[in-house]
Coordinates of C-alpha atoms and ligand atoms in Angstrom, one line a residue:
M1 CA -47.2 49.0 -22.3
R2 CA -50.3 49.2 -20.1
I3 CA -52.8 52.0 -19.3
I4 CA -54.6 51.7 -15.9
P5 CA -57.5 54.2 -15.4
V6 CA -57.7 55.9 -12.2
D7 CA -61.5 56.8 -11.6
L8 CA -62.1 59.5 -9.2
G9 CA -64.6 61.6 -10.9
H10 CA -63.4 65.1 -12.2
C11 CA -59.8 64.2 -10.5
S12 CA -59.6 61.0 -12.8
Y13 CA -56.3 60.3 -14.5
R14 CA -54.3 57.6 -16.1
I15 CA -51.1 55.9 -15.3
V16 CA -49.0 54.7 -18.3
L17 CA -46.5 52.1 -17.5
G18 CA -43.9 49.8 -19.6
H19 CA -40.3 50.0 -21.0
Q20 CA -39.4 53.0 -23.1
V21 CA -42.9 54.4 -22.6
F22 CA -41.9 58.0 -23.7
A23 CA -41.3 56.8 -27.2
E24 CA -44.8 55.7 -27.5
A25 CA -47.4 57.5 -29.6
E26 CA -50.2 57.2 -26.9
T27 CA -47.8 58.6 -24.3
G28 CA -47.3 61.3 -26.6
R29 CA -51.1 61.9 -26.9
L30 CA -51.7 61.8 -23.2
L31 CA -48.8 63.9 -22.3
A32 CA -50.4 66.4 -24.9
A33 CA -53.4 66.4 -23.4
A34 CA -51.8 66.9 -19.8
A35 CA -49.4 69.8 -20.8
S36 CA -49.4 71.1 -24.4
D37 CA -49.6 75.0 -24.3
R38 CA -48.5 75.1 -20.4
K39 CA -45.3 76.1 -19.1
C40 CA -43.6 73.1 -17.3
L41 CA -41.5 72.9 -14.4
I42 CA -39.7 69.6 -13.9
V43 CA -38.8 69.0 -10.4
T44 CA -36.0 66.5 -9.7
D45 CA -33.2 65.6 -7.5
T46 CA -29.6 65.6 -8.3
T47 CA -29.1 61.9 -8.9
V48 CA -32.2 61.5 -11.3
G49 CA -32.0 65.0 -13.2
P50 CA -28.5 64.1 -14.6
L51 CA -30.0 60.8 -15.7
Y52 CA -33.2 61.4 -17.0
A53 CA -34.2 65.4 -17.0
D54 CA -33.3 65.6 -20.7
Q55 CA -35.2 62.8 -21.8
A56 CA -38.4 64.2 -20.1
Q57 CA -38.0 67.5 -21.3
A58 CA -37.6 66.4 -25.0
S59 CA -40.9 64.5 -24.4
L60 CA -42.7 67.4 -22.8
V61 CA -41.4 69.7 -25.5
R62 CA -42.6 67.1 -28.3
A63 CA -45.9 67.0 -26.6
G64 CA -46.3 70.8 -27.3
A65 CA -45.1 72.3 -23.6
A66 CA -45.1 76.0 -24.0
A67 CA -41.7 76.0 -22.2
C68 CA -39.9 73.3 -19.9
S69 CA -37.4 74.2 -17.0
V70 CA -35.9 72.2 -14.7
V71 CA -35.3 72.7 -11.1
T72 CA -33.0 70.2 -9.0
F73 CA -32.8 69.6 -5.0
P74 CA -30.4 67.4 -3.2
A75 CA -31.3 63.6 -3.4
G76 CA -32.5 61.9 0.0
E77 CA -35.6 62.1 2.5
A78 CA -33.6 65.3 4.4
S79 CA -34.9 67.2 1.4
K80 CA -38.4 66.3 2.2
T81 CA -38.8 69.7 3.9
L82 CA -40.6 73.2 3.9
S83 CA -37.4 75.0 2.9
T84 CA -37.3 72.7 -0.4
V85 CA -40.8 73.5 -1.0
A86 CA -39.8 77.4 -0.9
T87 CA -37.3 76.9 -3.3
L88 CA -39.6 75.3 -5.6
Y89 CA -42.0 77.8 -5.4
E90 CA -39.3 80.7 -6.1
A91 CA -38.2 78.4 -9.2
A92 CA -41.8 78.3 -10.2
V93 CA -42.1 82.2 -9.8
S94 CA -38.9 82.5 -12.1
A95 CA -40.3 80.2 -14.6
Q96 CA -43.3 82.3 -14.7
L97 CA -45.7 79.5 -13.9
D98 CA -49.4 80.6 -13.6
R99 CA -52.4 78.5 -12.4
S100 CA -52.7 77.1 -15.9
D101 CA -49.4 75.6 -16.0
C102 CA -47.9 72.7 -14.4
V103 CA -45.3 70.8 -12.3
V104 CA -43.6 67.7 -13.4
A105 CA -42.2 65.5 -10.6
L106 CA -39.3 63.2 -12.0
G107 CA -37.9 61.1 -9.4
G108 CA -38.6 58.5 -6.4
G109 CA -41.1 59.3 -3.8
V110 CA -39.2 62.2 -2.4
V111 CA -39.3 64.3 -5.3
G112 CA -43.1 63.1 -6.0
D113 CA -44.0 64.1 -2.3
V114 CA -42.5 67.5 -2.4
A115 CA -43.2 68.3 -6.2
G116 CA -46.9 67.5 -5.5
F117 CA -46.9 69.3 -2.3
S118 CA -45.5 72.4 -4.1
A119 CA -48.2 71.9 -7.0
A120 CA -51.1 71.6 -4.6
T121 CA -49.9 74.9 -2.8
Y122 CA -48.7 77.3 -5.4
M123 CA -51.1 79.6 -6.6
R124 CA -53.7 77.5 -4.3
G125 CA -52.8 74.8 -6.9
V126 CA -51.6 73.8 -10.0
S127 CA -51.8 70.6 -11.9
Y128 CA -48.9 68.1 -12.0
L129 CA -47.7 65.0 -13.7
Q130 CA -45.8 62.0 -11.7
F131 CA -42.7 60.6 -13.7
P132 CA -41.8 57.8 -11.2
T133 CA -38.2 56.5 -11.1
T134 CA -38.0 54.3 -8.3
L135 CA -39.8 50.9 -7.7
L136 CA -41.4 52.5 -4.7
A137 CA -42.6 55.4 -6.5
L138 CA -43.9 53.2 -9.4
V139 CA -45.9 51.0 -7.3
D140 CA -47.0 53.2 -4.3
S141 CA -46.3 57.2 -4.0
S142 CA -47.0 58.1 -7.6
V143 CA -50.5 56.9 -7.5
G144 CA -53.3 58.3 -5.0
G145 CA -52.5 61.9 -4.3
K146 CA -51.0 62.1 -1.0
T147 CA -48.3 64.7 -1.1
G148 CA -46.2 66.2 1.8
V149 CA -43.2 67.2 3.5
D150 CA -41.6 66.1 6.9
L151 CA -41.1 68.3 10.3
A152 CA -38.3 67.5 12.7
A153 CA -41.5 66.0 15.0
G154 CA -42.0 63.4 12.3
K155 CA -42.4 62.1 8.6
N156 CA -45.3 63.6 6.4
L157 CA -46.8 65.8 9.2
V158 CA -47.4 68.5 6.7
G159 CA -49.5 67.5 3.5
A160 CA -52.4 67.7 1.0
F161 CA -54.5 65.2 -0.9
H162 CA -53.7 66.6 -4.8
Q163 CA -54.2 63.9 -7.6
P164 CA -51.8 64.1 -10.5
S165 CA -53.5 64.6 -13.8
L166 CA -51.1 61.7 -15.5
V167 CA -48.5 59.3 -14.4
V168 CA -46.1 57.9 -16.8
G169 CA -43.9 55.4 -15.4
D170 CA -40.8 54.3 -17.7
L171 CA -39.8 50.8 -16.2
T172 CA -36.2 51.3 -18.1
F173 CA -35.5 54.0 -15.4
L174 CA -35.1 50.9 -13.0
G175 CA -31.9 49.9 -14.7
S176 CA -29.9 52.7 -13.0
L177 CA -31.7 52.1 -9.5
P178 CA -29.3 50.6 -6.9
V179 CA -30.1 47.5 -5.3
R180 CA -30.8 48.8 -2.0
E181 CA -33.6 51.3 -3.3
M182 CA -35.2 48.4 -5.5
R183 CA -35.4 46.6 -2.0
C184 CA -37.4 49.3 -0.7
G185 CA -39.9 49.2 -3.3
L186 CA -40.1 45.5 -3.0
A187 CA -41.2 46.1 1.0
E188 CA -44.1 47.8 -0.5
V189 CA -44.6 45.2 -3.2
A190 CA -44.8 42.6 -0.6
K191 CA -47.1 44.9 1.5
Y192 CA -49.9 44.7 -1.2
A193 CA -49.7 40.7 -0.9
M194 CA -50.0 40.6 2.8
I195 CA -52.8 43.1 3.0
M196 CA -55.0 42.6 0.3
D197 CA -54.1 39.7 -2.4
V198 CA -53.3 35.9 -1.0
D199 CA -52.9 35.1 -5.0
F200 CA -50.4 37.8 -5.4
Y201 CA -48.3 36.3 -2.5
G202 CA -48.0 33.0 -4.6
E203 CA -46.9 34.8 -7.5
L204 CA -44.4 36.7 -5.7
M205 CA -42.8 33.6 -4.1
A206 CA -42.9 32.0 -7.4
N207 CA -41.2 34.7 -9.3
A208 CA -39.0 36.4 -6.6
Q209 CA -35.6 36.0 -8.4
L210 CA -36.8 37.0 -11.7
L211 CA -38.3 40.3 -10.0
L212 CA -34.9 41.0 -8.1
A213 CA -33.1 40.4 -11.6
R214 CA -35.6 43.0 -13.1
E215 CA -36.8 40.7 -15.7
P216 CA -38.7 43.3 -18.0
R217 CA -41.9 41.0 -18.1
V218 CA -42.1 40.2 -14.5
A219 CA -41.3 43.7 -13.5
E220 CA -43.9 45.1 -15.6
R221 CA -46.8 42.4 -14.4
V222 CA -45.8 42.9 -10.6
I223 CA -45.6 46.7 -10.9
A224 CA -49.0 46.6 -12.8
R225 CA -50.6 44.6 -10.5
C226 CA -49.6 46.7 -7.5
C227 CA -50.9 49.8 -9.1
R228 CA -54.3 48.2 -9.6
L229 CA -54.6 47.1 -6.2
K230 CA -53.5 50.7 -4.9
V231 CA -56.2 52.1 -7.5
K232 CA -58.8 49.8 -6.0
V233 CA -58.1 51.0 -2.4
V234 CA -57.6 54.6 -3.3
Q235 CA -61.1 54.6 -5.6
A236 CA -62.9 53.2 -2.6
D237 CA -61.4 55.9 -0.2
E238 CA -59.5 58.8 -1.7
T239 CA -58.8 60.9 1.2
E240 CA -58.2 58.0 4.0
Q241 CA -61.5 58.0 5.9
G242 CA -61.6 54.1 6.5
M243 CA -60.4 51.5 4.0
R244 CA -57.1 53.3 2.9
A245 CA -55.3 52.9 6.0
I246 CA -54.6 49.5 5.3
L247 CA -51.8 50.8 3.1
N248 CA -50.0 52.0 6.2
Y249 CA -49.3 48.4 7.4
G250 CA -46.0 48.3 8.9
H251 CA -45.6 51.8 8.4
T252 CA -46.7 53.3 12.1
F253 CA -43.7 50.9 13.3
G254 CA -41.6 51.9 10.2
H255 CA -41.9 55.7 10.8
A256 CA -41.3 55.4 14.2
L257 CA -37.8 53.1 13.5
E258 CA -37.1 55.9 10.9
K259 CA -37.2 58.6 13.3
V260 CA -35.3 57.0 16.1
G261 CA -32.8 56.1 13.7
G262 CA -32.3 60.0 12.6
F263 CA -33.9 59.4 9.2
S264 CA -30.1 58.1 8.2
R265 CA -29.9 54.4 9.6
L266 CA -32.9 52.8 7.7
N267 CA -34.4 53.7 4.6
H268 CA -38.0 54.0 4.3
G269 CA -38.6 50.5 2.8
E270 CA -35.9 48.7 5.4
A271 CA -38.1 50.5 8.1
V272 CA -41.4 49.5 6.7
S273 CA -39.9 45.8 6.2
A274 CA -38.8 45.6 10.1
G275 CA -42.1 47.5 11.2
M276 CA -44.3 44.8 9.1
G277 CA -42.3 42.1 11.0
M278 CA -43.3 44.0 14.3
A279 CA -46.9 44.1 13.2
V280 CA -47.2 40.4 12.2
D281 CA -45.4 39.4 15.5
L282 CA -48.0 41.3 17.5
A283 CA -51.0 40.1 15.5
S284 CA -49.7 36.6 16.3
A285 CA -48.9 36.9 19.9
A286 CA -52.5 38.8 20.6
G287 CA -54.0 35.7 19.0
L288 CA -55.4 37.9 15.8
S289 CA -53.6 35.4 13.4
S290 CA -52.3 32.0 13.2
V291 CA -49.1 31.2 14.9
D292 CA -47.4 30.7 11.5
L293 CA -48.2 33.9 10.0
P294 CA -44.9 35.4 11.1
S295 CA -42.8 32.8 9.1
R296 CA -44.9 32.9 6.2
Q297 CA -44.4 36.5 5.9
D298 CA -40.8 36.3 6.7
D299 CA -40.4 33.4 3.9
L300 CA -41.7 36.3 1.3
F301 CA -39.6 38.9 2.9
S302 CA -36.4 36.5 2.7
R303 CA -36.8 35.6 -0.8
L304 CA -37.3 39.3 -1.8
G305 CA -34.0 40.2 0.1
L306 CA -36.0 42.4 2.6
P307 CA -34.6 42.6 6.1
L308 CA -36.5 40.8 8.8
T309 CA -35.5 43.2 11.7
A310 CA -34.2 46.7 12.0
S311 CA -30.9 46.0 12.8
M312 CA -30.7 48.4 15.6
P313 CA -30.3 46.4 18.6
D314 CA -28.7 49.5 20.6
V315 CA -32.1 51.4 20.5
N316 CA -34.3 51.0 23.3
P317 CA -38.1 49.8 22.5
D318 CA -39.6 52.7 24.8
D319 CA -38.3 55.4 22.5
V320 CA -39.8 53.5 19.1
L321 CA -43.2 53.2 21.1
A322 CA -42.8 57.1 22.1
A323 CA -42.2 57.8 18.4
M324 CA -45.3 55.7 17.6
Q325 CA -47.4 57.6 20.0
A326 CA -46.3 61.0 18.2
D327 CA -47.5 59.4 15.0
K328 CA -50.3 61.2 13.1
K329 CA -52.3 58.0 12.9
V330 CA -52.7 58.4 16.8
Q331 CA -56.4 59.2 17.3
G332 CA -57.7 60.7 20.5
G333 CA -54.7 59.5 22.1
R334 CA -55.2 55.6 20.9
L335 CA -52.6 54.1 18.4
R336 CA -54.2 52.7 15.5
L337 CA -52.6 49.8 13.9
V338 CA -52.9 47.8 10.8
L339 CA -52.6 44.1 11.9
P340 CA -52.7 40.9 9.6
R341 CA -55.3 38.3 10.3
E342 CA -54.1 35.8 7.5
I343 CA -52.3 36.4 4.1
G344 CA -54.1 38.9 2.1
R345 CA -56.5 40.0 5.0
V346 CA -55.8 43.1 7.6
E347 CA -57.7 44.7 10.3
V348 CA -57.3 48.6 11.5
L349 CA -57.5 48.5 15.3
D350 CA -57.1 50.7 18.1
Y351 CA -54.5 49.1 20.2
T352 CA -53.7 49.4 23.6
D353 CA -51.5 46.7 25.0
T354 CA -48.3 48.6 25.7
E355 CA -46.4 45.3 27.0
R356 CA -47.4 43.4 24.0
M357 CA -46.5 46.0 21.5
L358 CA -43.0 46.6 23.3
K359 CA -42.2 43.1 23.1
A360 CA -43.2 43.0 19.3
I361 CA -40.9 45.9 19.0
E362 CA -37.8 44.4 20.8
G363 CA -38.1 41.0 19.0
R364 CA -37.2 42.7 15.6
L365 CA -34.9 45.6 16.7
G366 CA -31.5 43.3 16.7
Ligands
NAD1 N1 -47.4 59.9 -1.3 C1 -47.3 58.6 -0.8 O1 -48.4 58.0 -1.1 C2 -46.1 57.8 -0.4 C3 -46.1 56.5 -0.3 C4 -45.1 55.6 0.1 C5 -44.1 56.6 0.4 N2 -44.0 57.9 0.2 C6 -42.5 58.3 0.3 O2 -41.8 58.1 -0.3 C7 -40.4 58.3 0.1 C8 -39.3 57.3 -0.4 O3 -39.5 57.4 -1.6 P1 -38.2 56.5 -2.4 O4 -37.9 55.4 -1.9 O5 -38.6 56.7 -4.0 O6 -37.1 57.6 -2.2 P2 -36.3 58.7 -3.0 O7 -37.2 59.6 -3.7 O8 -35.3 59.4 -1.9 O9 -35.3 57.7 -3.8 C9 -34.4 57.0 -3.1 C10 -32.9 57.3 -3.9 O10 -32.9 56.8 -5.5 C11 -32.4 57.9 -6.4 N3 -33.4 57.4 -7.4 C12 -34.3 57.6 -7.9 N4 -34.5 57.1 -9.0 C13 -33.4 56.4 -9.6 C14 -33.0 55.8 -10.6 N5 -34.0 55.5 -11.7 N6 -31.8 55.6 -10.9 C15 -30.9 55.9 -9.9 N7 -31.2 56.5 -8.6 C16 -32.5 56.8 -8.8 C17 -32.9 59.0 -5.9 O11 -32.0 60.2 -6.0 C18 -32.7 58.8 -4.0 O12 -31.2 59.1 -3.8 C19 -40.7 58.8 1.5 O13 -40.4 59.9 1.5 C20 -41.9 58.3 1.7 O14 -42.5 58.9 2.9 C21 -44.9 58.5 -0.2

């Protein structure tokens, strides 16, 4: 079991990671500090709820929660909407949650983002806990306090920064995660290596097979390293005024691919993988990085079973570029992109060469 502190002044909290962590006495103590004598509303989805809600509920009751109810919404990105948020507000009212009570997000990034946004806004803000159950949520979305929902116009267009009061990640929950969802998280794992940790790139190249097999010690070490890297960035720039933008590597391309695919053809990780491919090709073509950087990134992605392209040859690159222009990272009409310089180092740039961008997009659509 590992405990990683997140130092954000009065919003500081801890990340507890390990196998069977809910059975650990220390987890019980931290849960008691966050939830005892409070009414808790566990928010989960239709896949995760039947698997783990009873266990989460029992842990919260053992930790002294005053009451603990569960609300479930349909699994998947399509539920990341304001209408789901409205149903969560209704559930909070029914459970008589007041400002001293708390929301518990039990699930992947969708549950975490929607539950976190509901907690940020219900009664002008109640506390919330994250119990991440996907690899993506463990290494990325449960840490750092970004919450939000999608609009028809694009992903994550409505949201709030709201830090959780505790994150408890039981890695045994990964045992039931489908391989496709596992890969989704591996895209974010690979991202950390590419943007800020060349040694981690080497570790992932060496341990890809064990990681794919979910070997417990390797999985725990890798997930903890990702959390520490994310914490480092969030501590330096909690509300994305500067450095935190590096975490968006591949995401401006990726979100656009998700959108042109109607949010159903690619999942988030697949889109971000192809998006990082587009970004590295663009960096190399623009002379920002060495010519072999795309193949070095592709080597790592192949080992991790990540897609190198979007597999959407029918899509027009202009539509992807148009979707990128609508992304919220456009500032003053200029597209802001995270582009790699070398493994472990990226730069955030206002990029204007449309021709080169279209070429980079086209090269990874098929
Ligand atoms: N807030 C942030 O900082 C941040 C960062 C990255 C991504 N995100 C968001 O996260 C979302 C993607 O998250 P995700 O990939 O976790 O998707 P998800 O929450 O939709 O989970 C993927 C699927 O796996 C199922 N699942 C979850 N845990 C399971 C388990 N242990 N066993 C079996 N099935 C399980 C879910 O029910 C769902 O069907 C996107 O909306 C993205 O925008 C947010």
